[in-house]
Coordinates of C-alpha atoms in Angstrom, one line a residue:
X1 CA 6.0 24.1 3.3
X2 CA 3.2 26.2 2.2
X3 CA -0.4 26.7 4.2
X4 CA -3.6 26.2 2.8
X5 CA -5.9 29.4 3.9
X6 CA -9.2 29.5 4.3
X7 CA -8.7 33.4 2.8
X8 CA -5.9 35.5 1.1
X9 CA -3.1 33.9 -0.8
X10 CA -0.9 30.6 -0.4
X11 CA 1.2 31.5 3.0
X12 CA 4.9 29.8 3.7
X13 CA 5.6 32.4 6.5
X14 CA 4.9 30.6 9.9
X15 CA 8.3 31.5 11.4
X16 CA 6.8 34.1 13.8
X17 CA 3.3 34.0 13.3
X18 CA 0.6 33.7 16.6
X19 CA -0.4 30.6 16.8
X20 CA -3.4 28.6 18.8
X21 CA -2.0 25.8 19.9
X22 CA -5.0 23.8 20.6
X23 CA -6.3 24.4 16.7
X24 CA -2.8 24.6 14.9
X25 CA -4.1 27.4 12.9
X26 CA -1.8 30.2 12.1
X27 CA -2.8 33.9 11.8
X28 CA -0.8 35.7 9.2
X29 CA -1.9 39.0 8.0
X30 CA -5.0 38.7 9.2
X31 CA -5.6 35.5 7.1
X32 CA -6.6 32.2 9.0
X33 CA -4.1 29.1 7.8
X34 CA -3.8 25.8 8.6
X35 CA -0.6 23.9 7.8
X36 CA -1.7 20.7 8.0
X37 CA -4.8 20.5 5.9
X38 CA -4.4 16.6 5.2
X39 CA -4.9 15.4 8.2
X40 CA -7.7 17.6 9.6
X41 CA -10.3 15.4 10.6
X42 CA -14.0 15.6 9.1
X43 CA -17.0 14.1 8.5
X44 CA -16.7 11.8 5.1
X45 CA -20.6 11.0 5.9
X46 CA -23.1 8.8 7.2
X47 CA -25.0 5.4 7.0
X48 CA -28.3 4.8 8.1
X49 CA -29.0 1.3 9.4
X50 CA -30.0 -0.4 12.7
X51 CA -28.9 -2.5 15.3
X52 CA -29.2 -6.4 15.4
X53 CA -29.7 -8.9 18.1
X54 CA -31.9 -7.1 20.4
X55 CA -33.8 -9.4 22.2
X56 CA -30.5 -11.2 23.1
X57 CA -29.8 -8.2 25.1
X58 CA -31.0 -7.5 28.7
X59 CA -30.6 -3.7 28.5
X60 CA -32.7 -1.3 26.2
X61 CA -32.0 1.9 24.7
X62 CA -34.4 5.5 26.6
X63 CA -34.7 8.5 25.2
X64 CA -31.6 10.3 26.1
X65 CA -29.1 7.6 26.7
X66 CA -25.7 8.0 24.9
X67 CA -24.8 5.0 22.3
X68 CA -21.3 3.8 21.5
X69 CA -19.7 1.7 19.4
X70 CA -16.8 -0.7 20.0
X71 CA -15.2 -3.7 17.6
X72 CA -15.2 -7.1 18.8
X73 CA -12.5 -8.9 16.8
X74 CA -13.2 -12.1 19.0
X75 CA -16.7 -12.8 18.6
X76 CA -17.0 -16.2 17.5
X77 CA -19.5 -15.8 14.9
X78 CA -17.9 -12.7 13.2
X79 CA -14.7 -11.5 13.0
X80 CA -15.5 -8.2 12.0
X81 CA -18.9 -7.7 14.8
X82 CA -19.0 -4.2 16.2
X83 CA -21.0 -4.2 19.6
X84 CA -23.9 -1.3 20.0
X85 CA -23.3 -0.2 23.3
X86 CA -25.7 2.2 25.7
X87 CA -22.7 4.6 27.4
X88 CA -25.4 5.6 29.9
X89 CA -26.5 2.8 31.7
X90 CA -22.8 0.3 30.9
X91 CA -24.4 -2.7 28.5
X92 CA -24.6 -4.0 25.0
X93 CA -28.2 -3.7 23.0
X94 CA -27.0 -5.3 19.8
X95 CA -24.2 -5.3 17.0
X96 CA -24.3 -3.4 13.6
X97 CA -25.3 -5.5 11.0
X98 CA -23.0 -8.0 9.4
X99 CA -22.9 -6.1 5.9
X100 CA -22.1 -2.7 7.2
X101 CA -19.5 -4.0 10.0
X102 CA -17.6 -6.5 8.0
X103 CA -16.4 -2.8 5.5
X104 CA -16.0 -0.7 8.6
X105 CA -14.2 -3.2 10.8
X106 CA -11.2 -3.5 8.7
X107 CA -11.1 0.5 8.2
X108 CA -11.9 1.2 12.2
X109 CA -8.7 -1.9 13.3
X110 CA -6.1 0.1 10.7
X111 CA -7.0 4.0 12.2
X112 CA -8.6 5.0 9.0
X113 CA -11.8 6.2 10.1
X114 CA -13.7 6.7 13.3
X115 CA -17.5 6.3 14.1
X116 CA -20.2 7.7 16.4
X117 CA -24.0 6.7 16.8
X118 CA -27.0 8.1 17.3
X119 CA -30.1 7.0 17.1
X120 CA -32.5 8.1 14.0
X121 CA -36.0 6.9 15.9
X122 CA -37.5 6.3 19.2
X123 CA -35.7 3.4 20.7
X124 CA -38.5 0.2 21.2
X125 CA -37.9 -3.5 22.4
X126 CA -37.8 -5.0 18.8
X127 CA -36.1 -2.5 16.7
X128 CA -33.7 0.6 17.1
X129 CA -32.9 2.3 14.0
X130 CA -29.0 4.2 14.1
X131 CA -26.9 7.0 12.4
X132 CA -23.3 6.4 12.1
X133 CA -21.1 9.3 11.5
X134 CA -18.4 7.9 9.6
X135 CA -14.9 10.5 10.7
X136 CA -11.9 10.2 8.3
X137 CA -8.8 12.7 7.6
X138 CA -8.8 14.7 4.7
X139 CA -5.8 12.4 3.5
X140 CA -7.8 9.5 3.5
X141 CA -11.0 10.8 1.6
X142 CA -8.4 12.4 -1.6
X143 CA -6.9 8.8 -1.6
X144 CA -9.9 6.7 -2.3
X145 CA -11.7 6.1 1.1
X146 CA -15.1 7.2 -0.1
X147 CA -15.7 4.3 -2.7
X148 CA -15.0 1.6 0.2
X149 CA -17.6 3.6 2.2
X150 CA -20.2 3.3 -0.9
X151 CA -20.4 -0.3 -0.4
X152 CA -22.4 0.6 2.5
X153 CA -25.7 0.2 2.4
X154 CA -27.3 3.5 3.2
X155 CA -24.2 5.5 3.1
X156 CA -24.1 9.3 2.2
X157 CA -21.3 11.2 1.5
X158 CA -21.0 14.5 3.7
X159 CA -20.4 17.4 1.6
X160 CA -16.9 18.7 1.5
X161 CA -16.2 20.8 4.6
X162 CA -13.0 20.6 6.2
X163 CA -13.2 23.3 9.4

């Protein structure tokens, strides 16, 4: 099977070559390959959007805490809700809106992408404003991934960077 390099020419020797085992790259004449270039993991982009349902919540968001998400296929008043989560303190601050959850859901239940949060502002009471980071495999972005991601309000596609 050939290797896609990141230098040099189009490399099928991989018999003998040193090997990192943590990476799965391959040195080969001093040439840096990669064998399995469709399913390296990058960034396909963003989406810039904000939580909902914060003044159900007890817990806030401080400066510093760590957010998570996590899909909650049982909520009762949407099947595809996906819980905003502060990792630091252990409780739920909100859910991602509706139209943003309902096209990640399906993609995050079938393995296609996966998603981490940040916040974009200064978390307040009323209103805390999110990046997602939207991770996909290289096989999934060359077979059509990126237009489901465009219905996304406030998506942005990452530029192509695969390393």
């Amino acid at each position: 099977m050939p290797l896609a390099t990141l230098k040099g020419e189009v490399s099928t020797e991989q018999e003998d070559a040193p090997r990192n085992s943590r990476t799965g790259f391959f040195f080969i004449n001093g040439n840096i390959t990669r064998s399995d270039v469709g399913n390296t993991e990058m960034v396909a982009g963003t989406i810039e959007t904000s939580a909902v349902g914060l003044k159900y919540y007890k817990g806030g968001v401080e400066v510093g805490d760590i957010l998570a998400l996590e899909r909650e296929p049982g909520n009762a008043h949407d099947s595809y809700a996906i819980k905003v989560l502060n990792a630091t303190k252990n409780h739920q601050v909100g859910h991602i809106p509706r139209g943003v959850a309902c096209i990640l859901a399906p993609l995050l239940d079938q393995g296609f992408i996966s998603v981490s949060v940040a916040p974009l502002t200064s978390p307040s009471p009323t209103a805390l404003s999110l990046l997602l980071f939207i991770r996909t495999i290289y096989h999934h972005i060359s077979n059509g991934l990126i237009p489901t991601l465009t219905g996304c309000s406030g998506f942005r596609q990452a530029a192509p960077f695969m390393f």
